Amino acid sequence: MNYQSKSSPMYVWGMTLILVFVGVASSFFFVDRSFVRQNIERLHLSSNASEKRVIAIGSSLLGHATFYDYFMSDFGREKGFDAFNFLQITRGSGSLEDFAPLMHVMATAKPNIVVIESNLLLLRDNKISRLNVAIRRHKKYLRKILFLPLRYVLGSKPRKIEMTRDLPYEPARLNPTFLKFALDDMKEQEVRDVVLPMEMEEFIICAREQKITVILADVPRYEMLEDVILQSPMNQQKMSALILDLQTKYGIEYLKYPDKLGLDNYVDFYHFNQKGRERYSYWLLSCLSKL
């Protein structure tokens, strides 16, 4: 008996495409909600700690410069520093606007210290593809939304991610071709402005009233990328003026990383490897222990 295969009607394909489009478009909304909800829960949990509490917010640069949460606390104890309860909240390609919904909860958690990555003061636009930037920014959370339920359905347990594991130093990865790609990528992300969002200004005022120390911390890239990050003398002037204003008006501390690190501290010109992470974490903890 012969069966003839029939293709699906056009309206089925049309409905499928519409659903895919709506799903992708709405996923960014749910990703933002997921980011905020997840970290609100973590902030509430951190408020019960007895040690000196530190909340650090930043982009993926900070994520690769400090150890994650209790790993950072353990590292500090190993190096002989004070007992810190460290909470790291990071978001790839982020700016301070992304953290605005967390500001009130961050203040009510009453940490002793809040560390803000200075790169978050930059508002960047991608000249070529805004969608590309959005996907890169949200990919970690999209991966969780898409694959974690699937793992449970298949009966496999989610793998525990150990944030202490870094890619090793590989000179082959840090070649002129990769450097050109990194420089081109940096130039594509046009700096729209250097600004302090209103929500952050309100948080800083509230933090000062509650005697919370707010710190702006530099997280360096490889020096050739640092030379192009601000893209113009005007942006450099804006950044310097804003940092000075934060210091004089609000008493914020600015920590500038003092060393020029060689390539053996990096994994991809942007992010530290294990050696770089240990050096930066030691420096940051030594600064925090003096406060």
PDB file of C-alpha atoms in Angstrom:
ATOM      1  CA  MET A   1       0.000   0.000   0.000  1.00  0.00           C
ATOM      2  CA  ASN A   2       1.442   3.337  -1.010  1.00  0.00           C
ATOM      3  CA  TYR A   3       1.089   6.368   1.208  1.00  0.00           C
ATOM      4  CA  GLN A   4       1.572   9.832  -0.156  1.00  0.00           C
ATOM      5  CA  SER A   5       3.215  12.281   2.206  1.00  0.00           C
ATOM      6  CA  LYS A   6       1.388  15.546   2.528  1.00  0.00           C
ATOM      7  CA  SER A   7       3.145  18.777   3.363  1.00  0.00           C
ATOM      8  CA  SER A   8       1.727  20.923   6.130  1.00  0.00           C
ATOM      9  CA  PRO A   9      -0.649  23.706   5.050  1.00  0.00           C
ATOM     10  CA  MET A  10       0.880  27.163   4.728  1.00  0.00           C
ATOM     11  CA  TYR A  11      -1.094  28.516   7.674  1.00  0.00           C
ATOM     12  CA  VAL A  12       0.625  25.943   9.934  1.00  0.00           C
ATOM     13  CA  TRP A  13       4.033  27.217   8.866  1.00  0.00           C
ATOM     14  CA  GLY A  14       2.814  30.780   9.308  1.00  0.00           C
ATOM     15  CA  MET A  15       1.552  30.120  12.823  1.00  0.00           C
ATOM     16  CA  THR A  16       4.814  28.351  13.684  1.00  0.00           C
ATOM     17  CA  LEU A  17       6.891  31.318  12.538  1.00  0.00           C
ATOM     18  CA  ILE A  18       4.672  33.719  14.487  1.00  0.00           C
ATOM     19  CA  LEU A  19       5.041  31.634  17.651  1.00  0.00           C
ATOM     20  CA  VAL A  20       8.826  31.464  17.211  1.00  0.00           C
ATOM     21  CA  PHE A  21       9.015  35.237  16.714  1.00  0.00           C
ATOM     22  CA  VAL A  22       6.822  35.943  19.750  1.00  0.00           C
ATOM     23  CA  GLY A  23       8.820  33.447  21.820  1.00  0.00           C
ATOM     24  CA  VAL A  24      12.177  35.011  20.944  1.00  0.00           C
ATOM     25  CA  ALA A  25      10.882  38.554  21.453  1.00  0.00           C
ATOM     26  CA  SER A  26       9.288  37.752  24.818  1.00  0.00           C
ATOM     27  CA  SER A  27      12.267  35.727  26.032  1.00  0.00           C
ATOM     28  CA  PHE A  28      14.267  38.906  26.649  1.00  0.00           C
ATOM     29  CA  PHE A  29      11.478  40.159  28.927  1.00  0.00           C
ATOM     30  CA  PHE A  30      11.446  36.904  30.875  1.00  0.00           C
ATOM     31  CA  VAL A  31      15.250  36.869  30.983  1.00  0.00           C
ATOM     32  CA  ASP A  32      15.234  40.308  32.621  1.00  0.00           C
ATOM     33  CA  ARG A  33      12.589  39.145  35.093  1.00  0.00           C
ATOM     34  CA  SER A  34      14.619  36.009  35.808  1.00  0.00           C
ATOM     35  CA  PHE A  35      17.798  38.012  36.416  1.00  0.00           C
ATOM     36  CA  VAL A  36      16.055  40.365  38.843  1.00  0.00           C
ATOM     37  CA  ARG A  37      14.061  37.679  40.688  1.00  0.00           C
ATOM     38  CA  GLN A  38      17.036  35.343  41.070  1.00  0.00           C
ATOM     39  CA  ASN A  39      19.269  38.039  42.517  1.00  0.00           C
ATOM     40  CA  ILE A  40      16.606  39.493  44.810  1.00  0.00           C
ATOM     41  CA  GLU A  41      16.457  36.061  46.458  1.00  0.00           C
ATOM     42  CA  ARG A  42      20.245  35.962  46.772  1.00  0.00           C
ATOM     43  CA  LEU A  43      20.328  39.461  48.284  1.00  0.00           C
ATOM     44  CA  HIS A  44      17.767  38.521  50.925  1.00  0.00           C
ATOM     45  CA  LEU A  45      19.773  35.427  51.838  1.00  0.00           C
ATOM     46  CA  SER A  46      22.981  37.437  52.135  1.00  0.00           C
ATOM     47  CA  SER A  47      21.464  39.767  54.736  1.00  0.00           C
ATOM     48  CA  ASN A  48      21.667  37.073  57.438  1.00  0.00           C
ATOM     49  CA  ALA A  49      25.446  36.642  57.313  1.00  0.00           C
ATOM     50  CA  SER A  50      27.526  37.507  60.371  1.00  0.00           C
ATOM     51  CA  GLU A  51      30.756  38.421  58.534  1.00  0.00           C
ATOM     52  CA  LYS A  52      31.526  41.723  56.840  1.00  0.00           C
ATOM     53  CA  ARG A  53      29.127  41.658  53.881  1.00  0.00           C
ATOM     54  CA  VAL A  54      30.282  42.707  50.417  1.00  0.00           C
ATOM     55  CA  ILE A  55      28.024  42.969  47.351  1.00  0.00           C
ATOM     56  CA  ALA A  56      29.911  43.298  44.053  1.00  0.00           C
ATOM     57  CA  ILE A  57      28.038  44.172  40.842  1.00  0.00           C
ATOM     58  CA  GLY A  58      29.515  44.215  37.366  1.00  0.00           C
ATOM     59  CA  SER A  59      29.763  42.744  33.895  1.00  0.00           C
ATOM     60  CA  SER A  60      31.474  39.529  32.828  1.00  0.00           C
ATOM     61  CA  LEU A  61      34.783  41.338  33.438  1.00  0.00           C
ATOM     62  CA  LEU A  62      34.105  41.351  37.167  1.00  0.00           C
ATOM     63  CA  GLY A  63      32.819  37.783  36.945  1.00  0.00           C
ATOM     64  CA  HIS A  64      36.246  36.672  35.689  1.00  0.00           C
ATOM     65  CA  ALA A  65      38.185  38.988  38.023  1.00  0.00           C
ATOM     66  CA  THR A  66      36.748  37.813  41.355  1.00  0.00           C
ATOM     67  CA  PHE A  67      35.758  34.388  42.610  1.00  0.00           C
ATOM     68  CA  TYR A  68      32.070  33.557  42.869  1.00  0.00           C
ATOM     69  CA  ASP A  69      30.397  34.122  46.247  1.00  0.00           C
ATOM     70  CA  TYR A  70      31.727  31.778  48.954  1.00  0.00           C
ATOM     71  CA  PHE A  71      34.747  30.838  46.795  1.00  0.00           C
ATOM     72  CA  MET A  72      35.853  34.458  47.199  1.00  0.00           C
ATOM     73  CA  SER A  73      35.278  34.223  50.953  1.00  0.00           C
ATOM     74  CA  ASP A  74      37.339  31.012  51.121  1.00  0.00           C
ATOM     75  CA  PHE A  75      40.115  32.593  49.044  1.00  0.00           C
ATOM     76  CA  GLY A  76      40.229  35.560  51.425  1.00  0.00           C
ATOM     77  CA  ARG A  77      40.529  33.314  54.468  1.00  0.00           C
ATOM     78  CA  GLU A  78      43.332  31.349  52.808  1.00  0.00           C
ATOM     79  CA  LYS A  79      45.219  34.604  52.248  1.00  0.00           C
ATOM     80  CA  GLY A  80      44.713  35.772  55.835  1.00  0.00           C
ATOM     81  CA  PHE A  81      42.152  38.530  55.234  1.00  0.00           C
ATOM     82  CA  ASP A  82      39.148  39.418  57.377  1.00  0.00           C
ATOM     83  CA  ALA A  83      36.055  37.213  57.164  1.00  0.00           C
ATOM     84  CA  PHE A  84      34.021  38.437  54.187  1.00  0.00           C
ATOM     85  CA  ASN A  85      30.606  37.291  53.050  1.00  0.00           C
ATOM     86  CA  PHE A  86      30.977  37.984  49.328  1.00  0.00           C
ATOM     87  CA  LEU A  87      28.047  38.163  46.884  1.00  0.00           C
ATOM     88  CA  GLN A  88      28.831  38.621  43.198  1.00  0.00           C
ATOM     89  CA  ILE A  89      26.073  39.801  40.809  1.00  0.00           C
ATOM     90  CA  THR A  90      27.262  40.065  37.221  1.00  0.00           C
ATOM     91  CA  ARG A  91      25.736  40.438  33.787  1.00  0.00           C
ATOM     92  CA  GLY A  92      27.537  40.215  30.450  1.00  0.00           C
ATOM     93  CA  SER A  93      27.801  43.496  28.474  1.00  0.00           C
ATOM     94  CA  GLY A  94      25.859  45.152  31.275  1.00  0.00           C
ATOM     95  CA  SER A  95      25.451  48.749  32.375  1.00  0.00           C
ATOM     96  CA  LEU A  96      24.157  50.241  35.612  1.00  0.00           C
ATOM     97  CA  GLU A  97      20.657  50.414  34.097  1.00  0.00           C
ATOM     98  CA  ASP A  98      20.487  46.595  34.258  1.00  0.00           C
ATOM     99  CA  PHE A  99      20.957  46.665  38.025  1.00  0.00           C
ATOM    100  CA  ALA A 100      18.460  49.472  38.747  1.00  0.00           C
ATOM    101  CA  PRO A 101      15.619  47.083  39.790  1.00  0.00           C
ATOM    102  CA  LEU A 102      17.926  45.607  42.452  1.00  0.00           C
ATOM    103  CA  MET A 103      18.979  48.889  44.049  1.00  0.00           C
ATOM    104  CA  HIS A 104      16.270  49.078  46.727  1.00  0.00           C
ATOM    105  CA  VAL A 105      16.756  45.446  47.763  1.00  0.00           C
ATOM    106  CA  MET A 106      20.505  45.961  47.784  1.00  0.00           C
ATOM    107  CA  ALA A 107      20.124  48.809  50.266  1.00  0.00           C
ATOM    108  CA  THR A 108      17.691  46.915  52.523  1.00  0.00           C
ATOM    109  CA  ALA A 109      20.095  43.948  52.612  1.00  0.00           C
ATOM    110  CA  LYS A 110      22.377  46.346  54.537  1.00  0.00           C
ATOM    111  CA  PRO A 111      25.798  45.173  53.358  1.00  0.00           C
ATOM    112  CA  ASN A 112      28.910  46.784  54.762  1.00  0.00           C
ATOM    113  CA  ILE A 113      30.404  47.415  51.329  1.00  0.00           C
ATOM    114  CA  VAL A 114      29.056  47.657  47.772  1.00  0.00           C
ATOM    115  CA  VAL A 115      31.607  47.344  44.956  1.00  0.00           C
ATOM    116  CA  ILE A 116      30.521  48.700  41.551  1.00  0.00           C
ATOM    117  CA  GLU A 117      32.556  47.923  38.437  1.00  0.00           C
ATOM    118  CA  SER A 118      33.514  51.262  36.857  1.00  0.00           C
ATOM    119  CA  ASN A 119      32.833  49.929  33.338  1.00  0.00           C
ATOM    120  CA  LEU A 120      29.110  49.896  34.195  1.00  0.00           C
ATOM    121  CA  LEU A 121      29.120  53.696  33.875  1.00  0.00           C
ATOM    122  CA  LEU A 122      29.394  53.253  30.101  1.00  0.00           C
ATOM    123  CA  LEU A 123      26.231  53.037  28.016  1.00  0.00           C
ATOM    124  CA  ARG A 124      27.126  51.191  24.819  1.00  0.00           C
ATOM    125  CA  ASP A 125      25.345  50.631  21.516  1.00  0.00           C
ATOM    126  CA  ASN A 126      26.403  48.104  18.885  1.00  0.00           C
ATOM    127  CA  LYS A 127      26.829  49.786  15.502  1.00  0.00           C
ATOM    128  CA  ILE A 128      26.132  46.611  13.558  1.00  0.00           C
ATOM    129  CA  SER A 129      23.572  44.528  15.436  1.00  0.00           C
ATOM    130  CA  ARG A 130      21.610  45.396  18.572  1.00  0.00           C
ATOM    131  CA  LEU A 131      20.148  41.879  18.492  1.00  0.00           C
ATOM    132  CA  ASN A 132      23.666  40.435  18.686  1.00  0.00           C
ATOM    133  CA  VAL A 133      24.385  42.464  21.823  1.00  0.00           C
ATOM    134  CA  ALA A 134      21.041  41.455  23.350  1.00  0.00           C
ATOM    135  CA  ILE A 135      21.657  37.764  22.712  1.00  0.00           C
ATOM    136  CA  ARG A 136      25.179  37.930  24.137  1.00  0.00           C
ATOM    137  CA  ARG A 137      23.904  39.771  27.201  1.00  0.00           C
ATOM    138  CA  HIS A 138      21.119  37.279  27.887  1.00  0.00           C
ATOM    139  CA  LYS A 139      22.595  34.007  26.637  1.00  0.00           C
ATOM    140  CA  LYS A 140      23.448  32.618  30.088  1.00  0.00           C
ATOM    141  CA  TYR A 141      19.872  33.069  31.280  1.00  0.00           C
ATOM    142  CA  LEU A 142      18.377  31.897  27.991  1.00  0.00           C
ATOM    143  CA  ARG A 143      20.441  28.737  28.346  1.00  0.00           C
ATOM    144  CA  LYS A 144      19.006  28.149  31.804  1.00  0.00           C
ATOM    145  CA  ILE A 145      15.442  28.784  30.651  1.00  0.00           C
ATOM    146  CA  LEU A 146      15.759  26.487  27.626  1.00  0.00           C
ATOM    147  CA  PHE A 147      17.898  23.618  28.880  1.00  0.00           C
ATOM    148  CA  LEU A 148      17.338  23.216  32.613  1.00  0.00           C
ATOM    149  CA  PRO A 149      13.708  22.062  32.216  1.00  0.00           C
ATOM    150  CA  LEU A 150      14.839  19.698  29.449  1.00  0.00           C
ATOM    151  CA  ARG A 151      17.444  18.136  31.735  1.00  0.00           C
ATOM    152  CA  TYR A 152      14.832  17.449  34.372  1.00  0.00           C
ATOM    153  CA  VAL A 153      12.488  15.920  31.781  1.00  0.00           C
ATOM    154  CA  LEU A 154      15.271  13.622  30.604  1.00  0.00           C
ATOM    155  CA  GLY A 155      16.019  12.636  34.177  1.00  0.00           C
ATOM    156  CA  SER A 156      19.581  13.943  34.321  1.00  0.00           C
ATOM    157  CA  LYS A 157      20.741  16.164  37.145  1.00  0.00           C
ATOM    158  CA  PRO A 158      22.055  19.645  36.256  1.00  0.00           C
ATOM    159  CA  ARG A 159      25.828  19.763  36.475  1.00  0.00           C
ATOM    160  CA  LYS A 160      27.155  21.802  39.348  1.00  0.00           C
ATOM    161  CA  ILE A 161      29.144  24.713  37.965  1.00  0.00           C
ATOM    162  CA  GLU A 162      32.340  25.444  39.848  1.00  0.00           C
ATOM    163  CA  MET A 163      33.205  29.074  39.359  1.00  0.00           C
ATOM    164  CA  THR A 164      36.816  28.506  40.413  1.00  0.00           C
ATOM    165  CA  ARG A 165      37.697  26.728  37.182  1.00  0.00           C
ATOM    166  CA  ASP A 166      39.320  28.948  34.582  1.00  0.00           C
ATOM    167  CA  LEU A 167      40.641  28.278  31.134  1.00  0.00           C
ATOM    168  CA  PRO A 168      44.441  27.958  31.268  1.00  0.00           C
ATOM    169  CA  TYR A 169      46.831  30.418  29.679  1.00  0.00           C
ATOM    170  CA  GLU A 170      47.180  29.398  26.039  1.00  0.00           C
ATOM    171  CA  PRO A 171      49.489  31.623  23.946  1.00  0.00           C
ATOM    172  CA  ALA A 172      47.932  30.216  20.764  1.00  0.00           C
ATOM    173  CA  ARG A 173      44.618  31.849  21.697  1.00  0.00           C
ATOM    174  CA  LEU A 174      46.205  35.243  22.258  1.00  0.00           C
ATOM    175  CA  ASN A 175      47.503  35.893  18.763  1.00  0.00           C
ATOM    176  CA  PRO A 176      47.309  39.004  16.514  1.00  0.00           C
ATOM    177  CA  THR A 177      44.197  37.656  14.759  1.00  0.00           C
ATOM    178  CA  PHE A 178      42.316  37.335  18.057  1.00  0.00           C
ATOM    179  CA  LEU A 179      43.552  40.762  19.129  1.00  0.00           C
ATOM    180  CA  LYS A 180      42.257  42.355  15.913  1.00  0.00           C
ATOM    181  CA  PHE A 181      38.895  40.667  16.452  1.00  0.00           C
ATOM    182  CA  ALA A 182      38.758  41.968  20.038  1.00  0.00           C
ATOM    183  CA  LEU A 183      39.664  45.508  18.954  1.00  0.00           C
ATOM    184  CA  ASP A 184      37.062  45.472  16.164  1.00  0.00           C
ATOM    185  CA  ASP A 185      34.438  44.147  18.569  1.00  0.00           C
ATOM    186  CA  MET A 186      35.249  46.913  21.045  1.00  0.00           C
ATOM    187  CA  LYS A 187      34.906  49.584  18.365  1.00  0.00           C
ATOM    188  CA  GLU A 188      31.534  48.179  17.261  1.00  0.00           C
ATOM    189  CA  GLN A 189      30.143  48.747  20.754  1.00  0.00           C
ATOM    190  CA  GLU A 190      29.795  52.497  20.447  1.00  0.00           C
ATOM    191  CA  VAL A 191      29.875  54.408  23.724  1.00  0.00           C
ATOM    192  CA  ARG A 192      26.562  56.301  23.787  1.00  0.00           C
ATOM    193  CA  ASP A 193      27.191  58.108  27.049  1.00  0.00           C
ATOM    194  CA  VAL A 194      28.938  58.031  30.407  1.00  0.00           C
ATOM    195  CA  VAL A 195      26.220  58.484  33.004  1.00  0.00           C
ATOM    196  CA  LEU A 196      24.996  57.691  36.511  1.00  0.00           C
ATOM    197  CA  PRO A 197      21.351  56.490  36.373  1.00  0.00           C
ATOM    198  CA  MET A 198      18.879  58.216  38.699  1.00  0.00           C
ATOM    199  CA  GLU A 199      18.203  54.947  40.559  1.00  0.00           C
ATOM    200  CA  MET A 200      21.901  54.578  41.309  1.00  0.00           C
ATOM    201  CA  GLU A 201      22.134  58.141  42.599  1.00  0.00           C
ATOM    202  CA  GLU A 202      19.191  57.452  44.928  1.00  0.00           C
ATOM    203  CA  PHE A 203      20.883  54.255  46.098  1.00  0.00           C
ATOM    204  CA  ILE A 204      24.151  56.069  46.827  1.00  0.00           C
ATOM    205  CA  ILE A 205      22.315  58.669  48.927  1.00  0.00           C
ATOM    206  CA  CYS A 206      20.466  55.903  50.795  1.00  0.00           C
ATOM    207  CA  ALA A 207      23.710  53.957  51.276  1.00  0.00           C
ATOM    208  CA  ARG A 208      25.436  56.975  52.762  1.00  0.00           C
ATOM    209  CA  GLU A 209      22.565  57.422  55.251  1.00  0.00           C
ATOM    210  CA  GLN A 210      22.896  53.752  56.265  1.00  0.00           C
ATOM    211  CA  LYS A 211      26.701  54.000  56.476  1.00  0.00           C
ATOM    212  CA  ILE A 212      27.217  51.548  53.607  1.00  0.00           C
ATOM    213  CA  THR A 213      30.600  52.053  51.943  1.00  0.00           C
ATOM    214  CA  VAL A 214      30.235  52.347  48.151  1.00  0.00           C
ATOM    215  CA  ILE A 215      33.298  51.663  46.016  1.00  0.00           C
ATOM    216  CA  LEU A 216      33.875  52.139  42.306  1.00  0.00           C
ATOM    217  CA  ALA A 217      36.439  49.548  41.184  1.00  0.00           C
ATOM    218  CA  ASP A 218      38.437  49.394  37.979  1.00  0.00           C
ATOM    219  CA  VAL A 219      38.518  46.009  36.211  1.00  0.00           C
ATOM    220  CA  PRO A 220      41.134  46.223  33.451  1.00  0.00           C
ATOM    221  CA  ARG A 221      41.213  44.561  30.073  1.00  0.00           C
ATOM    222  CA  TYR A 222      44.446  43.935  28.210  1.00  0.00           C
ATOM    223  CA  GLU A 223      46.122  47.344  27.847  1.00  0.00           C
ATOM    224  CA  MET A 224      45.623  47.643  24.055  1.00  0.00           C
ATOM    225  CA  LEU A 225      41.870  47.256  24.589  1.00  0.00           C
ATOM    226  CA  GLU A 226      41.936  49.724  27.466  1.00  0.00           C
ATOM    227  CA  ASP A 227      43.276  52.332  25.048  1.00  0.00           C
ATOM    228  CA  VAL A 228      40.142  52.130  22.871  1.00  0.00           C
ATOM    229  CA  ILE A 229      37.387  51.404  25.413  1.00  0.00           C
ATOM    230  CA  LEU A 230      36.292  55.037  25.825  1.00  0.00           C
ATOM    231  CA  GLN A 231      36.769  55.691  22.074  1.00  0.00           C
ATOM    232  CA  SER A 232      37.191  59.477  22.308  1.00  0.00           C
ATOM    233  CA  PRO A 233      38.844  62.168  24.475  1.00  0.00           C
ATOM    234  CA  MET A 234      35.340  63.520  25.229  1.00  0.00           C
ATOM    235  CA  ASN A 235      34.261  60.218  26.780  1.00  0.00           C
ATOM    236  CA  GLN A 236      37.511  60.089  28.730  1.00  0.00           C
ATOM    237  CA  GLN A 237      36.787  63.553  30.114  1.00  0.00           C
ATOM    238  CA  LYS A 238      33.202  62.549  30.979  1.00  0.00           C
ATOM    239  CA  MET A 239      34.402  59.458  32.810  1.00  0.00           C
ATOM    240  CA  SER A 240      37.051  61.357  34.777  1.00  0.00           C
ATOM    241  CA  ALA A 241      34.563  64.123  35.650  1.00  0.00           C
ATOM    242  CA  LEU A 242      31.890  61.638  36.778  1.00  0.00           C
ATOM    243  CA  ILE A 243      34.324  59.692  38.962  1.00  0.00           C
ATOM    244  CA  LEU A 244      35.576  62.940  40.530  1.00  0.00           C
ATOM    245  CA  ASP A 245      31.974  64.047  41.148  1.00  0.00           C
ATOM    246  CA  LEU A 246      31.166  60.730  42.824  1.00  0.00           C
ATOM    247  CA  GLN A 247      34.220  61.086  45.045  1.00  0.00           C
ATOM    248  CA  THR A 248      33.656  64.706  46.089  1.00  0.00           C
ATOM    249  CA  LYS A 249      29.835  64.801  46.215  1.00  0.00           C
ATOM    250  CA  TYR A 250      29.103  61.372  47.680  1.00  0.00           C
ATOM    251  CA  GLY A 251      32.397  60.262  49.222  1.00  0.00           C
ATOM    252  CA  ILE A 252      32.691  57.209  46.988  1.00  0.00           C
ATOM    253  CA  GLU A 253      36.066  55.463  46.920  1.00  0.00           C
ATOM    254  CA  TYR A 254      37.616  54.807  43.505  1.00  0.00           C
ATOM    255  CA  LEU A 255      39.997  51.854  43.284  1.00  0.00           C
ATOM    256  CA  LYS A 256      42.245  51.926  40.243  1.00  0.00           C
ATOM    257  CA  TYR A 257      44.032  48.654  39.601  1.00  0.00           C
ATOM    258  CA  PRO A 258      47.722  49.622  39.847  1.00  0.00           C
ATOM    259  CA  ASP A 259      49.457  47.002  37.707  1.00  0.00           C
ATOM    260  CA  LYS A 260      49.889  46.456  33.976  1.00  0.00           C
ATOM    261  CA  LEU A 261      49.231  42.753  33.556  1.00  0.00           C
ATOM    262  CA  GLY A 262      50.872  40.706  30.821  1.00  0.00           C
ATOM    263  CA  LEU A 263      49.073  38.356  28.467  1.00  0.00           C
ATOM    264  CA  ASP A 264      49.798  35.400  30.743  1.00  0.00           C
ATOM    265  CA  ASN A 265      47.061  36.762  33.052  1.00  0.00           C
ATOM    266  CA  TYR A 266      44.358  36.731  30.369  1.00  0.00           C
ATOM    267  CA  VAL A 267      42.367  34.125  28.507  1.00  0.00           C
ATOM    268  CA  ASP A 268      40.923  36.228  25.657  1.00  0.00           C
ATOM    269  CA  PHE A 269      42.206  39.832  26.027  1.00  0.00           C
ATOM    270  CA  TYR A 270      39.033  40.687  27.990  1.00  0.00           C
ATOM    271  CA  HIS A 271      38.884  38.227  30.872  1.00  0.00           C
ATOM    272  CA  PHE A 272      41.390  37.004  33.432  1.00  0.00           C
ATOM    273  CA  ASN A 273      42.507  33.389  33.622  1.00  0.00           C
ATOM    274  CA  GLN A 274      43.202  31.725  36.984  1.00  0.00           C
ATOM    275  CA  LYS A 275      46.470  33.591  37.515  1.00  0.00           C
ATOM    276  CA  GLY A 276      44.896  36.961  36.716  1.00  0.00           C
ATOM    277  CA  ARG A 277      41.816  36.221  38.813  1.00  0.00           C
ATOM    278  CA  GLU A 278      43.941  35.366  41.848  1.00  0.00           C
ATOM    279  CA  ARG A 279      46.028  38.536  41.458  1.00  0.00           C
ATOM    280  CA  TYR A 280      42.995  40.787  41.080  1.00  0.00           C
ATOM    281  CA  SER A 281      41.046  39.115  43.901  1.00  0.00           C
ATOM    282  CA  TYR A 282      44.019  39.437  46.257  1.00  0.00           C
ATOM    283  CA  TRP A 283      44.368  43.135  45.396  1.00  0.00           C
ATOM    284  CA  LEU A 284      40.644  43.823  45.863  1.00  0.00           C
ATOM    285  CA  LEU A 285      40.459  42.001  49.198  1.00  0.00           C
ATOM    286  CA  SER A 286      43.548  43.819  50.442  1.00  0.00           C
ATOM    287  CA  CYS A 287      41.817  47.131  49.615  1.00  0.00           C
ATOM    288  CA  LEU A 288      38.536  46.084  51.254  1.00  0.00           C
ATOM    289  CA  SER A 289      40.271  44.888  54.417  1.00  0.00           C
ATOM    290  CA  LYS A 290      41.632  48.411  54.979  1.00  0.00           C
ATOM    291  CA  LEU A 291      38.179  50.024  55.011  1.00  0.00           C
TER     292      LEU A 291
END
